[in-house]
PDB file of C-alpha atoms in Angstrom:
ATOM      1  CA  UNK A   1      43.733 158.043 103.225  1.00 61.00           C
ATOM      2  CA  UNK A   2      41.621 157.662 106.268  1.00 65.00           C
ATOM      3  CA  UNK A   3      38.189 155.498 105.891  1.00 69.00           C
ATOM      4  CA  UNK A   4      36.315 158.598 107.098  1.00 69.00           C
ATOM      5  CA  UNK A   5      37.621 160.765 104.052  1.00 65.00           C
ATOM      6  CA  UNK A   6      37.358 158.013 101.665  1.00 70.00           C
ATOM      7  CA  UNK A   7      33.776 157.620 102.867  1.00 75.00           C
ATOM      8  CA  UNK A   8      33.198 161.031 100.886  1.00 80.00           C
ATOM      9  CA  UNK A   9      33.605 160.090  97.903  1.00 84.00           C
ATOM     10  CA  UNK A  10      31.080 156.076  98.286  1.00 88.00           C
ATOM     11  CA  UNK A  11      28.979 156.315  95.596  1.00 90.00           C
ATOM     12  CA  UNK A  12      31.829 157.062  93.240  1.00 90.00           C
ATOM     13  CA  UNK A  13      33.740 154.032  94.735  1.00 90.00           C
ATOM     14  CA  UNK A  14      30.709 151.715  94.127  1.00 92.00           C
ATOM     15  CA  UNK A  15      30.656 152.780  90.791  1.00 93.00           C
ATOM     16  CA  UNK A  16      34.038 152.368  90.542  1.00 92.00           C
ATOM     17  CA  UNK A  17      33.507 148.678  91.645  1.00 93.00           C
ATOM     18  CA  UNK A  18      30.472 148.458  88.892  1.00 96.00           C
ATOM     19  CA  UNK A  19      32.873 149.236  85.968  1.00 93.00           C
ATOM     20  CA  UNK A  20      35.304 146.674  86.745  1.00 94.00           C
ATOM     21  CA  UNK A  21      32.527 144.013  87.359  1.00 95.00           C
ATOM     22  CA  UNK A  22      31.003 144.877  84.064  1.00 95.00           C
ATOM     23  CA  UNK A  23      35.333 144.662  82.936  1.00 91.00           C
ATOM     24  CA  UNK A  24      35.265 141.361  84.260  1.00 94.00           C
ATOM     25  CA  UNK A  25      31.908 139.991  82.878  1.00 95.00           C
ATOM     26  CA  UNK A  26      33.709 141.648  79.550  1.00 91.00           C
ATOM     27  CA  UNK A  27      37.005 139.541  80.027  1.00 92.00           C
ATOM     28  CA  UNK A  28      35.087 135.782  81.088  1.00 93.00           C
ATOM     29  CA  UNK A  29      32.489 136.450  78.047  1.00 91.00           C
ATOM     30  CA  UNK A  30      35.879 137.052  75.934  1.00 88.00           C
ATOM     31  CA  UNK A  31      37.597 133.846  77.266  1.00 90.00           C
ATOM     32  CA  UNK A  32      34.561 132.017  76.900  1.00 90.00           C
ATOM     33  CA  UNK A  33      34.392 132.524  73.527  1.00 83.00           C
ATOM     34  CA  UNK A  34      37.793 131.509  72.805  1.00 84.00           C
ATOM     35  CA  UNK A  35      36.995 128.167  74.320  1.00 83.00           C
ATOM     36  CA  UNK A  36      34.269 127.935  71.988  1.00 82.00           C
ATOM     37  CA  UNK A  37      35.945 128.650  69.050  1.00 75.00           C
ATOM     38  CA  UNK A  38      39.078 126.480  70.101  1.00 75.00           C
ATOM     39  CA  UNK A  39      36.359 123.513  70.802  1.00 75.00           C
ATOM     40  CA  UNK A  40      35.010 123.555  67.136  1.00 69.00           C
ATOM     41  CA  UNK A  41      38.837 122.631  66.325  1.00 67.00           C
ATOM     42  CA  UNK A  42      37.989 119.631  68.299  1.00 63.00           C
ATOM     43  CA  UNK A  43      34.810 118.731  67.864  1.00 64.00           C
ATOM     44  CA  UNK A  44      34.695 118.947  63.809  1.00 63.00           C
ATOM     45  CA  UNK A  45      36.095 117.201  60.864  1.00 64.00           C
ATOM     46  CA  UNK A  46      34.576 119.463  57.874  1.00 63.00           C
ATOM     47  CA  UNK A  47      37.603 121.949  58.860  1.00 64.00           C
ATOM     48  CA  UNK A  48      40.644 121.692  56.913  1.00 73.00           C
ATOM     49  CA  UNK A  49      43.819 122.467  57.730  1.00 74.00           C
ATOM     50  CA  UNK A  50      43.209 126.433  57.497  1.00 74.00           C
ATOM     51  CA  UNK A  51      40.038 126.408  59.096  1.00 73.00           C
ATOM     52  CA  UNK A  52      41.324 124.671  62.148  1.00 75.00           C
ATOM     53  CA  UNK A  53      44.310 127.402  61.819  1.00 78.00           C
ATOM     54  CA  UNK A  54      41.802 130.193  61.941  1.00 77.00           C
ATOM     55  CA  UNK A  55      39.644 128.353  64.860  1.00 77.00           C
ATOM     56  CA  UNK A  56      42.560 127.826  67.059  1.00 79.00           C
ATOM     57  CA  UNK A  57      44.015 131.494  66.519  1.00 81.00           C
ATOM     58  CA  UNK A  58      40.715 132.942  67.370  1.00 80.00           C
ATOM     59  CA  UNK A  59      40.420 130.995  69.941  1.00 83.00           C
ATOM     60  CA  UNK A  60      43.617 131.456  71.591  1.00 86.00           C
ATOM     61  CA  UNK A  61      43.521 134.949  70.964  1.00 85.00           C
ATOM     62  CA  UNK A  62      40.446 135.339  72.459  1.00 85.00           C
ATOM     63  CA  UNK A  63      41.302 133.888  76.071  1.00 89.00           C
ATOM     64  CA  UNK A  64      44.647 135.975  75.719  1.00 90.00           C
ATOM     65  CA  UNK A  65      43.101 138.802  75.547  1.00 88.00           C
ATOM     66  CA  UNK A  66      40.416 138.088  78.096  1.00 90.00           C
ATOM     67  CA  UNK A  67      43.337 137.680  80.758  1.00 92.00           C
ATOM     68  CA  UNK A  68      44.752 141.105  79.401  1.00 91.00           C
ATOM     69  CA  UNK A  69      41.566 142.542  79.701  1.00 89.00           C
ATOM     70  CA  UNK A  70      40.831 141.621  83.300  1.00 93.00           C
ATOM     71  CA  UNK A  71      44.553 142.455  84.091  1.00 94.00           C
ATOM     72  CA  UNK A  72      43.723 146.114  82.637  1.00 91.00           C
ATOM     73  CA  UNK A  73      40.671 146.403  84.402  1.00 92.00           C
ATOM     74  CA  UNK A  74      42.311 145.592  87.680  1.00 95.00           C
ATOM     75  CA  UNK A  75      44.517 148.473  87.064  1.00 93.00           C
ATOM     76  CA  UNK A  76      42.287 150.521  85.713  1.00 91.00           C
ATOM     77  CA  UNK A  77      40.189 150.135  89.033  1.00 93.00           C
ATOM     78  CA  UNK A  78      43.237 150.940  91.383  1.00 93.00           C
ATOM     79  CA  UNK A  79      43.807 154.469  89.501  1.00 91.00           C
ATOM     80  CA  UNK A  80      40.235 155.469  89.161  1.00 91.00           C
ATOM     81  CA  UNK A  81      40.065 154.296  93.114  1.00 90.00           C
ATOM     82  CA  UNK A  82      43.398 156.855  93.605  1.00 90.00           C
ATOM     83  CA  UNK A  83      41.705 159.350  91.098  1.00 90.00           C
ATOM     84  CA  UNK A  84      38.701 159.491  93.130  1.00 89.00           C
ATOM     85  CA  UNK A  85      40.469 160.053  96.543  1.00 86.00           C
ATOM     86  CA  UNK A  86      42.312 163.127  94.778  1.00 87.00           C
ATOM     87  CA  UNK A  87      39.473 164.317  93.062  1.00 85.00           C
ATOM     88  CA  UNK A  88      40.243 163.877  89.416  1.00 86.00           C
ATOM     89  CA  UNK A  89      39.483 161.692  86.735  1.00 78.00           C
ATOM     90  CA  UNK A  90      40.535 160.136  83.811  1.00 78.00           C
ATOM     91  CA  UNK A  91      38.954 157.866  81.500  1.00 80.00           C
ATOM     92  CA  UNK A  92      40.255 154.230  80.750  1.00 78.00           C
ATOM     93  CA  UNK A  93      41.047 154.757  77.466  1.00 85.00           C
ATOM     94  CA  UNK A  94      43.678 152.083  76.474  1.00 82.00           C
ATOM     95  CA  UNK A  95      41.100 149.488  77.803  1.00 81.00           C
ATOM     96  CA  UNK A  96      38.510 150.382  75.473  1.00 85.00           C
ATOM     97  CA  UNK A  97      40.884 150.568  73.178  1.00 90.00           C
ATOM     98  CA  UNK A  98      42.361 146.881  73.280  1.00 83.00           C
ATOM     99  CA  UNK A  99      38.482 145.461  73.785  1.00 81.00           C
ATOM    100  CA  UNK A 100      37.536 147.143  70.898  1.00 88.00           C
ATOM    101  CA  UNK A 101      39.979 146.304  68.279  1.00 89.00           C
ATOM    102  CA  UNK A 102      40.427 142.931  69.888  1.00 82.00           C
ATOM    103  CA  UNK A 103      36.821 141.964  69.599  1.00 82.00           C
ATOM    104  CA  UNK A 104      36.462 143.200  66.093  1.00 88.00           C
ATOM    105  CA  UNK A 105      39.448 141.043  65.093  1.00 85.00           C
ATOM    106  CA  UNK A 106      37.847 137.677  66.750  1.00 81.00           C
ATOM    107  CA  UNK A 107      34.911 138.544  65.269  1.00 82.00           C
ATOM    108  CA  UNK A 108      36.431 138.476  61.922  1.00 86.00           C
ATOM    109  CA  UNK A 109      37.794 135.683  62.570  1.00 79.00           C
ATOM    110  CA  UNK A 110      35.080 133.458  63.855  1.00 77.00           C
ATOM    111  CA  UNK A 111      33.131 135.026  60.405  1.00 82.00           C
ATOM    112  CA  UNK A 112      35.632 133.750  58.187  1.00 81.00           C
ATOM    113  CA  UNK A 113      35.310 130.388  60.239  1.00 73.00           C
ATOM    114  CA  UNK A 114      31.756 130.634  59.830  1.00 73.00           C
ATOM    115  CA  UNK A 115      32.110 130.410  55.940  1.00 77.00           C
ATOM    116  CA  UNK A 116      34.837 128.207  55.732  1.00 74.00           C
ATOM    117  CA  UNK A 117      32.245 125.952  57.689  1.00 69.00           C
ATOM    118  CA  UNK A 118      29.554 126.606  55.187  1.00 67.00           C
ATOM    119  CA  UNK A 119      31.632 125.798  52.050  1.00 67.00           C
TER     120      UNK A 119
END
């Protein structure tokens, strides 16, 4: 595709480029947090055995699935850029999908660290 025909369709590229900053703010907030809760493993000796356990899994997890999530989001961006250019769309629904479900499971997890913490 020429730049003169892809120049039709801008404003739909630069919001194509919006979504998969907003993706990637998504994916560093997601690893960030894993280094947080993989850091309380470190930095604290009121865990026992499973709470360390349940840090270290939601902390791993969590930058996993940070680098999945940015590695979706690139390829997400490539075949909304494509979609565009054709003139069709479809919505990224595996991605919200796997941010989702992945989020509410390190956010059970960092709860039942939270209490384990408290007890």
């Amino acid at each position: 595709m020429t730049m003169e025909q892809e120049a039709k369709y801008t404003q739909q590229h630069l919001a194509n480029e919006r979504t998969f900053l907003a993706w990637v703010r998504t994916s560093i907030a997601m690893i960030g947090l894993g280094f947080i809760a993989a850091g309380l493993v470190l930095q604290t000796e009121v865990l026992g055995r499973s709470g360390r356990l349940v840090a270290s899994a939601g902390g791993i997890g969590s930058v996993i699935m940070g680098a999945v999530v940015l590695l979706l989001a690139a390829r997400d961006y490539f075949q909304k850029r494509r979609g565009i250019n054709e003139e069709r769309f479809r919505s990224p629904v595996l991605l919200v999908w796997i941010v989702s479900v992945t989020l509410g499971l390190i956010s059970l997890l960092l709860i039942v660290l939270v209490f384990m913490m408290v007890l």
